[in-house]
Amino acid sequence: MSIHLSAEGLFKSYRKGKSPVPVLHGVDVEVEHGEFVAIVGASGSGKSTLLHVLGQLDAPDSGQIHLDGRRIDHVSERQRDQLRNRTFGFIFQFYHLLPEFTTLENVLSPLMIRYGMFGYLARKQQLEQRAKGLLERVGLGHRLTHRPCELSGGEMQRAAIARALASQPEVLLADEPTGNLDAANGQSVLDLLRDLNREQGLTMIMVTHDPHVAAQADRVIKLVDGRVEEWAPALM
Ligand code: ADP
Ligand code: MG
């Protein structure tokens, strides 16, 4: 196995009025290709911040991030957009689906953005086939024209997973993906993530505050006081 994504010495503070709110104090992490890692920690410990920084949604104050050994935290705006839109896929607790769009349109939306209107129309059939295939893969082949408000929570998260996969990312970042679901739906979303990780060799980093959810990952990284405390699931 080789290191896919790594961060060294990440520091990050937010500013509240005049006073800084320190969140990450020298975080080091290494994630291997195809690994499924869970990040745990108390509420407010900086889990979401770390995920956003790793996925280039937010910048650290200092420290470095490498993807396949290439530094990615100080690239041009254009390269950063490419990393966000292609290399990393994101899944959030509250799905963040577009309410006016159908399930199929939601899955197609990152591809419309990537190719632009003309580029999208030129590839429309092929991209729609890809999106339908993904929706079938996540068990929503029969919900293509439903809008988010016509889906259950578990179905919305499945649609969000299909959307994240539409850009064929290398690394999937999930922030409390089961946090808004009941136990049964949460488990089936977790099983789906686990299967996708195995089938596609997708590197997966999942934030959760639930130790039962975290125990299903290959490895657990714990954030305490803005630093990493690591241990193996077998010892949990
Ligand atoms: P977690 O996901 O582990 O619950 P977060 O990364 O969301 O934690 O937040 C870590 C800390 O940073 C919290 O104390 C939170 O209140 C603070 N924080 C998060 N975002 C902001 C922001 N935009 N401005 C100021 N403080 C923030
Ligand atoms: Mg959070």
PDB file of C-alpha atoms and ligand atoms in Angstrom:
ATOM      1  CA  MET A   1       0.000   0.000   0.000  1.00  0.00           C
ATOM      2  CA  SER A   2       1.161   3.532  -0.671  1.00  0.00           C
ATOM      3  CA  ILE A   3       0.219   6.835   0.914  1.00  0.00           C
ATOM      4  CA  HIS A   4      -2.611   8.505  -1.002  1.00  0.00           C
ATOM      5  CA  LEU A   5      -3.357  11.587   1.066  1.00  0.00           C
ATOM      6  CA  SER A   6      -1.273  13.045   3.873  1.00  0.00           C
ATOM      7  CA  ALA A   7      -1.234  16.155   6.003  1.00  0.00           C
ATOM      8  CA  GLU A   8       1.662  17.384   8.087  1.00  0.00           C
ATOM      9  CA  GLY A   9       1.455  19.938  10.863  1.00  0.00           C
ATOM     10  CA  LEU A  10      -1.927  21.432  10.021  1.00  0.00           C
ATOM     11  CA  PHE A  11      -2.863  24.505  12.038  1.00  0.00           C
ATOM     12  CA  LYS A  12      -6.183  26.273  11.664  1.00  0.00           C
ATOM     13  CA  SER A  13      -7.938  28.954  13.707  1.00  0.00           C
ATOM     14  CA  TYR A  14     -11.209  30.712  13.109  1.00  0.00           C
ATOM     15  CA  ARG A  15     -11.685  34.328  14.047  1.00  0.00           C
ATOM     16  CA  LYS A  16     -14.558  35.359  16.279  1.00  0.00           C
ATOM     17  CA  GLY A  17     -14.549  39.129  16.438  1.00  0.00           C
ATOM     18  CA  LYS A  18     -10.995  39.967  17.532  1.00  0.00           C
ATOM     19  CA  SER A  19     -10.180  36.701  19.267  1.00  0.00           C
ATOM     20  CA  PRO A  20      -8.878  33.662  17.380  1.00  0.00           C
ATOM     21  CA  VAL A  21     -10.652  30.321  17.959  1.00  0.00           C
ATOM     22  CA  PRO A  22      -7.925  27.686  17.575  1.00  0.00           C
ATOM     23  CA  VAL A  23      -9.213  24.409  16.109  1.00  0.00           C
ATOM     24  CA  LEU A  24      -6.366  22.350  14.579  1.00  0.00           C
ATOM     25  CA  HIS A  25      -3.037  22.439  16.428  1.00  0.00           C
ATOM     26  CA  GLY A  26      -0.555  20.484  14.381  1.00  0.00           C
ATOM     27  CA  VAL A  27      -2.568  17.636  12.875  1.00  0.00           C
ATOM     28  CA  ASP A  28      -0.634  14.880  11.096  1.00  0.00           C
ATOM     29  CA  VAL A  29      -2.503  12.221   9.112  1.00  0.00           C
ATOM     30  CA  GLU A  30      -1.615   9.666   6.463  1.00  0.00           C
ATOM     31  CA  VAL A  31      -4.214   7.717   4.509  1.00  0.00           C
ATOM     32  CA  GLU A  32      -3.288   4.877   2.177  1.00  0.00           C
ATOM     33  CA  HIS A  33      -4.726   4.106  -1.243  1.00  0.00           C
ATOM     34  CA  GLY A  34      -8.029   2.285  -0.828  1.00  0.00           C
ATOM     35  CA  GLU A  35      -8.110   2.726   2.924  1.00  0.00           C
ATOM     36  CA  PHE A  36     -11.378   3.441   4.779  1.00  0.00           C
ATOM     37  CA  VAL A  37     -10.535   5.743   7.676  1.00  0.00           C
ATOM     38  CA  ALA A  38     -12.897   7.154  10.297  1.00  0.00           C
ATOM     39  CA  ILE A  39     -12.196  10.435  12.083  1.00  0.00           C
ATOM     40  CA  VAL A  40     -13.797  10.633  15.525  1.00  0.00           C
ATOM     41  CA  GLY A  41     -13.749  13.197  18.317  1.00  0.00           C
ATOM     42  CA  ALA A  42     -16.061  15.172  20.560  1.00  0.00           C
ATOM     43  CA  SER A  43     -18.409  17.753  19.074  1.00  0.00           C
ATOM     44  CA  GLY A  44     -16.383  20.875  18.289  1.00  0.00           C
ATOM     45  CA  SER A  45     -13.069  18.984  18.177  1.00  0.00           C
ATOM     46  CA  GLY A  46     -12.431  20.074  14.585  1.00  0.00           C
ATOM     47  CA  LYS A  47     -13.509  17.004  12.612  1.00  0.00           C
ATOM     48  CA  SER A  48     -15.434  18.939   9.952  1.00  0.00           C
ATOM     49  CA  THR A  49     -12.691  21.551   9.756  1.00  0.00           C
ATOM     50  CA  LEU A  50     -10.080  18.843   9.145  1.00  0.00           C
ATOM     51  CA  LEU A  51     -12.218  17.217   6.441  1.00  0.00           C
ATOM     52  CA  HIS A  52     -12.752  20.554   4.690  1.00  0.00           C
ATOM     53  CA  VAL A  53      -9.052  21.359   4.828  1.00  0.00           C
ATOM     54  CA  LEU A  54      -8.088  17.917   3.485  1.00  0.00           C
ATOM     55  CA  GLY A  55     -10.604  18.280   0.619  1.00  0.00           C
ATOM     56  CA  GLN A  56      -9.515  21.825  -0.287  1.00  0.00           C
ATOM     57  CA  LEU A  57     -12.849  23.380   0.724  1.00  0.00           C
ATOM     58  CA  ASP A  58     -10.931  25.444   3.267  1.00  0.00           C
ATOM     59  CA  ALA A  59      -7.260  26.426   3.610  1.00  0.00           C
ATOM     60  CA  PRO A  60      -5.076  25.707   6.655  1.00  0.00           C
ATOM     61  CA  ASP A  61      -3.205  28.585   8.328  1.00  0.00           C
ATOM     62  CA  SER A  62      -0.042  26.488   8.088  1.00  0.00           C
ATOM     63  CA  GLY A  63       1.018  22.937   7.371  1.00  0.00           C
ATOM     64  CA  GLN A  64       1.099  20.897   4.167  1.00  0.00           C
ATOM     65  CA  ILE A  65      -1.186  18.489   2.317  1.00  0.00           C
ATOM     66  CA  HIS A  66       0.070  15.972  -0.240  1.00  0.00           C
ATOM     67  CA  LEU A  67      -1.822  13.835  -2.721  1.00  0.00           C
ATOM     68  CA  ASP A  68       0.295  10.963  -4.062  1.00  0.00           C
ATOM     69  CA  GLY A  69       3.329  12.835  -2.808  1.00  0.00           C
ATOM     70  CA  ARG A  70       2.412  16.030  -4.673  1.00  0.00           C
ATOM     71  CA  ARG A  71       1.790  19.110  -2.575  1.00  0.00           C
ATOM     72  CA  ILE A  72      -1.761  20.388  -3.114  1.00  0.00           C
ATOM     73  CA  ASP A  73      -2.320  23.052  -0.452  1.00  0.00           C
ATOM     74  CA  HIS A  74      -0.637  25.910  -2.297  1.00  0.00           C
ATOM     75  CA  VAL A  75      -1.777  25.346  -5.898  1.00  0.00           C
ATOM     76  CA  SER A  76      -3.471  27.863  -8.206  1.00  0.00           C
ATOM     77  CA  GLU A  77      -7.180  28.602  -7.860  1.00  0.00           C
ATOM     78  CA  ARG A  78      -7.856  26.664 -11.060  1.00  0.00           C
ATOM     79  CA  GLN A  79      -6.018  23.570  -9.818  1.00  0.00           C
ATOM     80  CA  ARG A  80      -7.817  23.833  -6.493  1.00  0.00           C
ATOM     81  CA  ASP A  81     -11.188  23.852  -8.311  1.00  0.00           C
ATOM     82  CA  GLN A  82     -10.116  20.733 -10.203  1.00  0.00           C
ATOM     83  CA  LEU A  83      -9.163  19.002  -6.957  1.00  0.00           C
ATOM     84  CA  ARG A  84     -12.529  19.890  -5.410  1.00  0.00           C
ATOM     85  CA  ASN A  85     -14.528  18.876  -8.464  1.00  0.00           C
ATOM     86  CA  ARG A  86     -12.654  15.784  -9.612  1.00  0.00           C
ATOM     87  CA  THR A  87     -10.208  14.365  -7.093  1.00  0.00           C
ATOM     88  CA  PHE A  88     -12.407  14.693  -4.021  1.00  0.00           C
ATOM     89  CA  GLY A  89     -16.039  13.691  -3.628  1.00  0.00           C
ATOM     90  CA  PHE A  90     -18.056  15.015  -0.689  1.00  0.00           C
ATOM     91  CA  ILE A  91     -21.010  13.671   1.283  1.00  0.00           C
ATOM     92  CA  PHE A  92     -22.635  15.696   4.061  1.00  0.00           C
ATOM     93  CA  GLN A  93     -24.914  14.939   6.986  1.00  0.00           C
ATOM     94  CA  PHE A  94     -27.806  16.912   5.494  1.00  0.00           C
ATOM     95  CA  TYR A  95     -27.241  15.688   1.913  1.00  0.00           C
ATOM     96  CA  HIS A  96     -27.132  19.185   0.317  1.00  0.00           C
ATOM     97  CA  LEU A  97     -29.208  18.098  -2.660  1.00  0.00           C
ATOM     98  CA  LEU A  98     -30.695  20.806  -4.894  1.00  0.00           C
ATOM     99  CA  PRO A  99     -34.417  20.840  -3.998  1.00  0.00           C
ATOM    100  CA  GLU A 100     -35.707  21.922  -7.440  1.00  0.00           C
ATOM    101  CA  PHE A 101     -33.800  19.191  -9.269  1.00  0.00           C
ATOM    102  CA  THR A 102     -34.824  15.571  -9.758  1.00  0.00           C
ATOM    103  CA  THR A 103     -32.621  12.803  -8.398  1.00  0.00           C
ATOM    104  CA  LEU A 104     -31.130  12.274 -11.853  1.00  0.00           C
ATOM    105  CA  GLU A 105     -30.475  16.015 -12.316  1.00  0.00           C
ATOM    106  CA  ASN A 106     -28.824  16.193  -8.905  1.00  0.00           C
ATOM    107  CA  VAL A 107     -26.421  13.426  -9.898  1.00  0.00           C
ATOM    108  CA  LEU A 108     -25.762  15.158 -13.231  1.00  0.00           C
ATOM    109  CA  SER A 109     -25.196  18.597 -11.667  1.00  0.00           C
ATOM    110  CA  PRO A 110     -21.414  18.247 -11.055  1.00  0.00           C
ATOM    111  CA  LEU A 111     -20.998  17.057 -14.637  1.00  0.00           C
ATOM    112  CA  MET A 112     -22.964  20.038 -15.997  1.00  0.00           C
ATOM    113  CA  ILE A 113     -20.610  22.289 -14.041  1.00  0.00           C
ATOM    114  CA  ARG A 114     -17.524  20.441 -15.200  1.00  0.00           C
ATOM    115  CA  TYR A 115     -18.358  20.386 -18.912  1.00  0.00           C
ATOM    116  CA  GLY A 116     -20.392  23.607 -19.231  1.00  0.00           C
ATOM    117  CA  MET A 117     -23.703  23.695 -21.097  1.00  0.00           C
ATOM    118  CA  PHE A 118     -22.347  22.966 -24.602  1.00  0.00           C
ATOM    119  CA  GLY A 119     -19.882  20.332 -23.446  1.00  0.00           C
ATOM    120  CA  TYR A 120     -22.598  18.725 -21.390  1.00  0.00           C
ATOM    121  CA  LEU A 121     -25.107  18.651 -24.263  1.00  0.00           C
ATOM    122  CA  ALA A 122     -22.469  17.114 -26.542  1.00  0.00           C
ATOM    123  CA  ARG A 123     -22.058  14.211 -24.082  1.00  0.00           C
ATOM    124  CA  LYS A 124     -25.589  14.184 -22.716  1.00  0.00           C
ATOM    125  CA  GLN A 125     -26.469  10.562 -23.531  1.00  0.00           C
ATOM    126  CA  GLN A 126     -23.234   9.131 -22.199  1.00  0.00           C
ATOM    127  CA  LEU A 127     -23.382  11.215 -18.995  1.00  0.00           C
ATOM    128  CA  GLU A 128     -27.035  10.352 -18.393  1.00  0.00           C
ATOM    129  CA  GLN A 129     -26.194   6.674 -18.786  1.00  0.00           C
ATOM    130  CA  ARG A 130     -23.424   7.072 -16.222  1.00  0.00           C
ATOM    131  CA  ALA A 131     -25.736   8.870 -13.781  1.00  0.00           C
ATOM    132  CA  LYS A 132     -28.499   6.279 -14.197  1.00  0.00           C
ATOM    133  CA  GLY A 133     -25.989   3.486 -13.659  1.00  0.00           C
ATOM    134  CA  LEU A 134     -24.820   5.131 -10.447  1.00  0.00           C
ATOM    135  CA  LEU A 135     -28.385   5.595  -9.219  1.00  0.00           C
ATOM    136  CA  GLU A 136     -29.043   1.926  -9.932  1.00  0.00           C
ATOM    137  CA  ARG A 137     -25.866   1.026  -8.052  1.00  0.00           C
ATOM    138  CA  VAL A 138     -27.068   2.880  -4.946  1.00  0.00           C
ATOM    139  CA  GLY A 139     -30.549   1.334  -5.186  1.00  0.00           C
ATOM    140  CA  LEU A 140     -32.399   4.340  -6.638  1.00  0.00           C
ATOM    141  CA  GLY A 141     -32.982   3.191 -10.200  1.00  0.00           C
ATOM    142  CA  HIS A 142     -36.719   3.549  -9.571  1.00  0.00           C
ATOM    143  CA  ARG A 143     -36.473   7.119  -8.228  1.00  0.00           C
ATOM    144  CA  LEU A 144     -34.909   9.012 -11.148  1.00  0.00           C
ATOM    145  CA  THR A 145     -37.588  11.707 -11.452  1.00  0.00           C
ATOM    146  CA  HIS A 146     -38.341  12.173  -7.756  1.00  0.00           C
ATOM    147  CA  ARG A 147     -37.328  15.439  -6.113  1.00  0.00           C
ATOM    148  CA  PRO A 148     -35.460  15.374  -2.792  1.00  0.00           C
ATOM    149  CA  CYS A 149     -38.645  16.201  -0.823  1.00  0.00           C
ATOM    150  CA  GLU A 150     -40.193  13.033  -2.253  1.00  0.00           C
ATOM    151  CA  LEU A 151     -37.340  10.830  -0.964  1.00  0.00           C
ATOM    152  CA  SER A 152     -36.667   9.360   2.482  1.00  0.00           C
ATOM    153  CA  GLY A 153     -33.524  10.407   4.393  1.00  0.00           C
ATOM    154  CA  GLY A 154     -31.734   7.194   3.453  1.00  0.00           C
ATOM    155  CA  GLU A 155     -32.676   7.699  -0.206  1.00  0.00           C
ATOM    156  CA  MET A 156     -31.459  11.310  -0.136  1.00  0.00           C
ATOM    157  CA  GLN A 157     -28.099  10.180   1.204  1.00  0.00           C
ATOM    158  CA  ARG A 158     -27.899   7.485  -1.487  1.00  0.00           C
ATOM    159  CA  ALA A 159     -28.609  10.134  -4.128  1.00  0.00           C
ATOM    160  CA  ALA A 160     -25.876  12.319  -2.601  1.00  0.00           C
ATOM    161  CA  ILE A 161     -23.460   9.372  -2.754  1.00  0.00           C
ATOM    162  CA  ALA A 162     -24.317   8.805  -6.437  1.00  0.00           C
ATOM    163  CA  ARG A 163     -23.734  12.519  -7.076  1.00  0.00           C
ATOM    164  CA  ALA A 164     -20.348  12.365  -5.338  1.00  0.00           C
ATOM    165  CA  LEU A 165     -19.386   9.377  -7.517  1.00  0.00           C
ATOM    166  CA  ALA A 166     -20.493  11.059 -10.768  1.00  0.00           C
ATOM    167  CA  SER A 167     -17.181  12.920 -11.002  1.00  0.00           C
ATOM    168  CA  GLN A 168     -15.271   9.628 -10.509  1.00  0.00           C
ATOM    169  CA  PRO A 169     -13.333  10.917  -7.492  1.00  0.00           C
ATOM    170  CA  GLU A 170     -10.231   9.265  -6.035  1.00  0.00           C
ATOM    171  CA  VAL A 171     -11.049  10.162  -2.447  1.00  0.00           C
ATOM    172  CA  LEU A 172     -14.508  10.265  -0.893  1.00  0.00           C
ATOM    173  CA  LEU A 173     -14.886  12.573   2.127  1.00  0.00           C
ATOM    174  CA  ALA A 174     -17.996  11.995   4.225  1.00  0.00           C
ATOM    175  CA  ASP A 175     -19.024  14.275   7.123  1.00  0.00           C
ATOM    176  CA  GLU A 176     -21.379  12.410   9.497  1.00  0.00           C
ATOM    177  CA  PRO A 177     -23.040  10.618   6.545  1.00  0.00           C
ATOM    178  CA  THR A 178     -25.322   8.626   8.850  1.00  0.00           C
ATOM    179  CA  GLY A 179     -25.847  11.393  11.414  1.00  0.00           C
ATOM    180  CA  ASN A 180     -29.385  12.199  10.321  1.00  0.00           C
ATOM    181  CA  LEU A 181     -30.552   8.615   9.694  1.00  0.00           C
ATOM    182  CA  ASP A 182     -32.173   5.962  11.879  1.00  0.00           C
ATOM    183  CA  ALA A 183     -30.069   2.909  12.745  1.00  0.00           C
ATOM    184  CA  ALA A 184     -31.280   0.699   9.873  1.00  0.00           C
ATOM    185  CA  ASN A 185     -30.904   3.346   7.167  1.00  0.00           C
ATOM    186  CA  GLY A 186     -27.595   4.453   8.649  1.00  0.00           C
ATOM    187  CA  GLN A 187     -26.266   0.906   8.506  1.00  0.00           C
ATOM    188  CA  SER A 188     -27.365   0.441   4.918  1.00  0.00           C
ATOM    189  CA  VAL A 189     -25.617   3.695   3.899  1.00  0.00           C
ATOM    190  CA  LEU A 190     -22.491   2.499   5.736  1.00  0.00           C
ATOM    191  CA  ASP A 191     -22.668  -0.873   3.998  1.00  0.00           C
ATOM    192  CA  LEU A 192     -22.934   0.935   0.664  1.00  0.00           C
ATOM    193  CA  LEU A 193     -19.869   3.072   1.442  1.00  0.00           C
ATOM    194  CA  ARG A 194     -17.942  -0.012   2.558  1.00  0.00           C
ATOM    195  CA  ASP A 195     -18.906  -1.898  -0.640  1.00  0.00           C
ATOM    196  CA  LEU A 196     -17.929   1.045  -2.870  1.00  0.00           C
ATOM    197  CA  ASN A 197     -14.613   1.285  -1.036  1.00  0.00           C
ATOM    198  CA  ARG A 198     -13.912  -2.406  -1.711  1.00  0.00           C
ATOM    199  CA  GLU A 199     -15.284  -2.581  -5.266  1.00  0.00           C
ATOM    200  CA  GLN A 200     -13.632   0.546  -6.591  1.00  0.00           C
ATOM    201  CA  GLY A 201     -10.613   0.801  -4.312  1.00  0.00           C
ATOM    202  CA  LEU A 202     -11.944   4.234  -3.408  1.00  0.00           C
ATOM    203  CA  THR A 203     -10.069   5.917  -0.572  1.00  0.00           C
ATOM    204  CA  MET A 204     -12.641   6.928   2.039  1.00  0.00           C
ATOM    205  CA  ILE A 205     -12.392   9.345   4.963  1.00  0.00           C
ATOM    206  CA  MET A 206     -15.501   9.484   7.129  1.00  0.00           C
ATOM    207  CA  VAL A 207     -16.149  11.793  10.053  1.00  0.00           C
ATOM    208  CA  THR A 208     -18.432  10.477  12.786  1.00  0.00           C
ATOM    209  CA  HIS A 209     -19.016  11.047  16.477  1.00  0.00           C
ATOM    210  CA  ASP A 210     -20.480   7.507  16.785  1.00  0.00           C
ATOM    211  CA  PRO A 211     -17.940   4.842  17.912  1.00  0.00           C
ATOM    212  CA  HIS A 212     -20.153   2.043  16.525  1.00  0.00           C
ATOM    213  CA  VAL A 213     -20.040   3.663  13.081  1.00  0.00           C
ATOM    214  CA  ALA A 214     -16.302   4.346  13.334  1.00  0.00           C
ATOM    215  CA  ALA A 215     -15.559   0.729  14.293  1.00  0.00           C
ATOM    216  CA  GLN A 216     -16.627  -0.351  10.798  1.00  0.00           C
ATOM    217  CA  ALA A 217     -13.727   1.517   9.182  1.00  0.00           C
ATOM    218  CA  ASP A 218     -10.272  -0.022   8.624  1.00  0.00           C
ATOM    219  CA  ARG A 219      -8.728   2.463  11.019  1.00  0.00           C
ATOM    220  CA  VAL A 220      -9.868   5.171  13.421  1.00  0.00           C
ATOM    221  CA  ILE A 221      -8.198   8.539  13.873  1.00  0.00           C
ATOM    222  CA  LYS A 222      -9.227  10.405  16.994  1.00  0.00           C
ATOM    223  CA  LEU A 223      -9.029  14.179  17.293  1.00  0.00           C
ATOM    224  CA  VAL A 224      -8.341  15.426  20.802  1.00  0.00           C
ATOM    225  CA  ASP A 225      -7.537  19.062  21.530  1.00  0.00           C
ATOM    226  CA  GLY A 226      -6.821  19.745  17.877  1.00  0.00           C
ATOM    227  CA  ARG A 227      -4.315  16.896  17.565  1.00  0.00           C
ATOM    228  CA  VAL A 228      -4.470  13.278  16.413  1.00  0.00           C
ATOM    229  CA  GLU A 229      -4.553  10.374  18.804  1.00  0.00           C
ATOM    230  CA  GLU A 230      -4.498   7.156  16.774  1.00  0.00           C
ATOM    231  CA  TRP A 231      -5.486   3.646  17.657  1.00  0.00           C
ATOM    232  CA  ALA A 232      -6.580   0.448  15.912  1.00  0.00           C
ATOM    233  CA  PRO A 233     -10.288  -0.563  15.828  1.00  0.00           C
ATOM    234  CA  ALA A 234      -9.367  -3.894  17.438  1.00  0.00           C
ATOM    235  CA  LEU A 235      -8.412  -2.046  20.610  1.00  0.00           C
ATOM    236  CA  MET A 236     -11.609  -0.006  20.821  1.00  0.00           C
TER     237      MET A 236
HETATM  238  P1  ADP B   1     -16.719  19.166  14.734  1.00  0.00           P
HETATM  239  O1  ADP B   1     -17.019  18.872  13.305  1.00  0.00           O
HETATM  240  O2  ADP B   1     -15.719  18.229  15.339  1.00  0.00           O
HETATM  241  O3  ADP B   1     -17.949  19.230  15.589  1.00  0.00           O
HETATM  242  P2  ADP B   1     -15.891  21.762  13.712  1.00  0.00           P
HETATM  243  O4  ADP B   1     -14.717  21.486  12.855  1.00  0.00           O
HETATM  244  O5  ADP B   1     -17.176  22.011  13.026  1.00  0.00           O
HETATM  245  O6  ADP B   1     -16.033  20.605  14.815  1.00  0.00           O
HETATM  246  O7  ADP B   1     -15.614  23.041  14.606  1.00  0.00           O
HETATM  247  C1  ADP B   1     -14.493  23.127  15.484  1.00  0.00           C
HETATM  248  C2  ADP B   1     -14.581  24.395  16.295  1.00  0.00           C
HETATM  249  O8  ADP B   1     -14.454  25.520  15.450  1.00  0.00           O
HETATM  250  C3  ADP B   1     -15.899  24.559  17.026  1.00  0.00           C
HETATM  251  O9  ADP B   1     -15.626  25.050  18.314  1.00  0.00           O
HETATM  252  C4  ADP B   1     -16.643  25.570  16.199  1.00  0.00           C
HETATM  253  O10 ADP B   1     -17.511  26.328  17.007  1.00  0.00           O
HETATM  254  C5  ADP B   1     -15.542  26.415  15.617  1.00  0.00           C
HETATM  255  N1  ADP B   1     -15.895  26.911  14.270  1.00  0.00           N
HETATM  256  C6  ADP B   1     -16.227  26.151  13.195  1.00  0.00           C
HETATM  257  N2  ADP B   1     -16.462  26.922  12.108  1.00  0.00           N
HETATM  258  C7  ADP B   1     -16.288  28.204  12.516  1.00  0.00           C
HETATM  259  C8  ADP B   1     -16.365  29.493  11.865  1.00  0.00           C
HETATM  260  N3  ADP B   1     -16.673  29.570  10.563  1.00  0.00           N
HETATM  261  N4  ADP B   1     -16.118  30.581  12.611  1.00  0.00           N
HETATM  262  C9  ADP B   1     -15.774  30.507  13.920  1.00  0.00           C
HETATM  263  N5  ADP B   1     -15.661  29.341  14.590  1.00  0.00           N
HETATM  264  C10 ADP B   1     -15.915  28.195  13.904  1.00  0.00           C
HETATM  265 MG    MG B   2     -18.773  18.539  12.325  1.00  0.00          MG
END
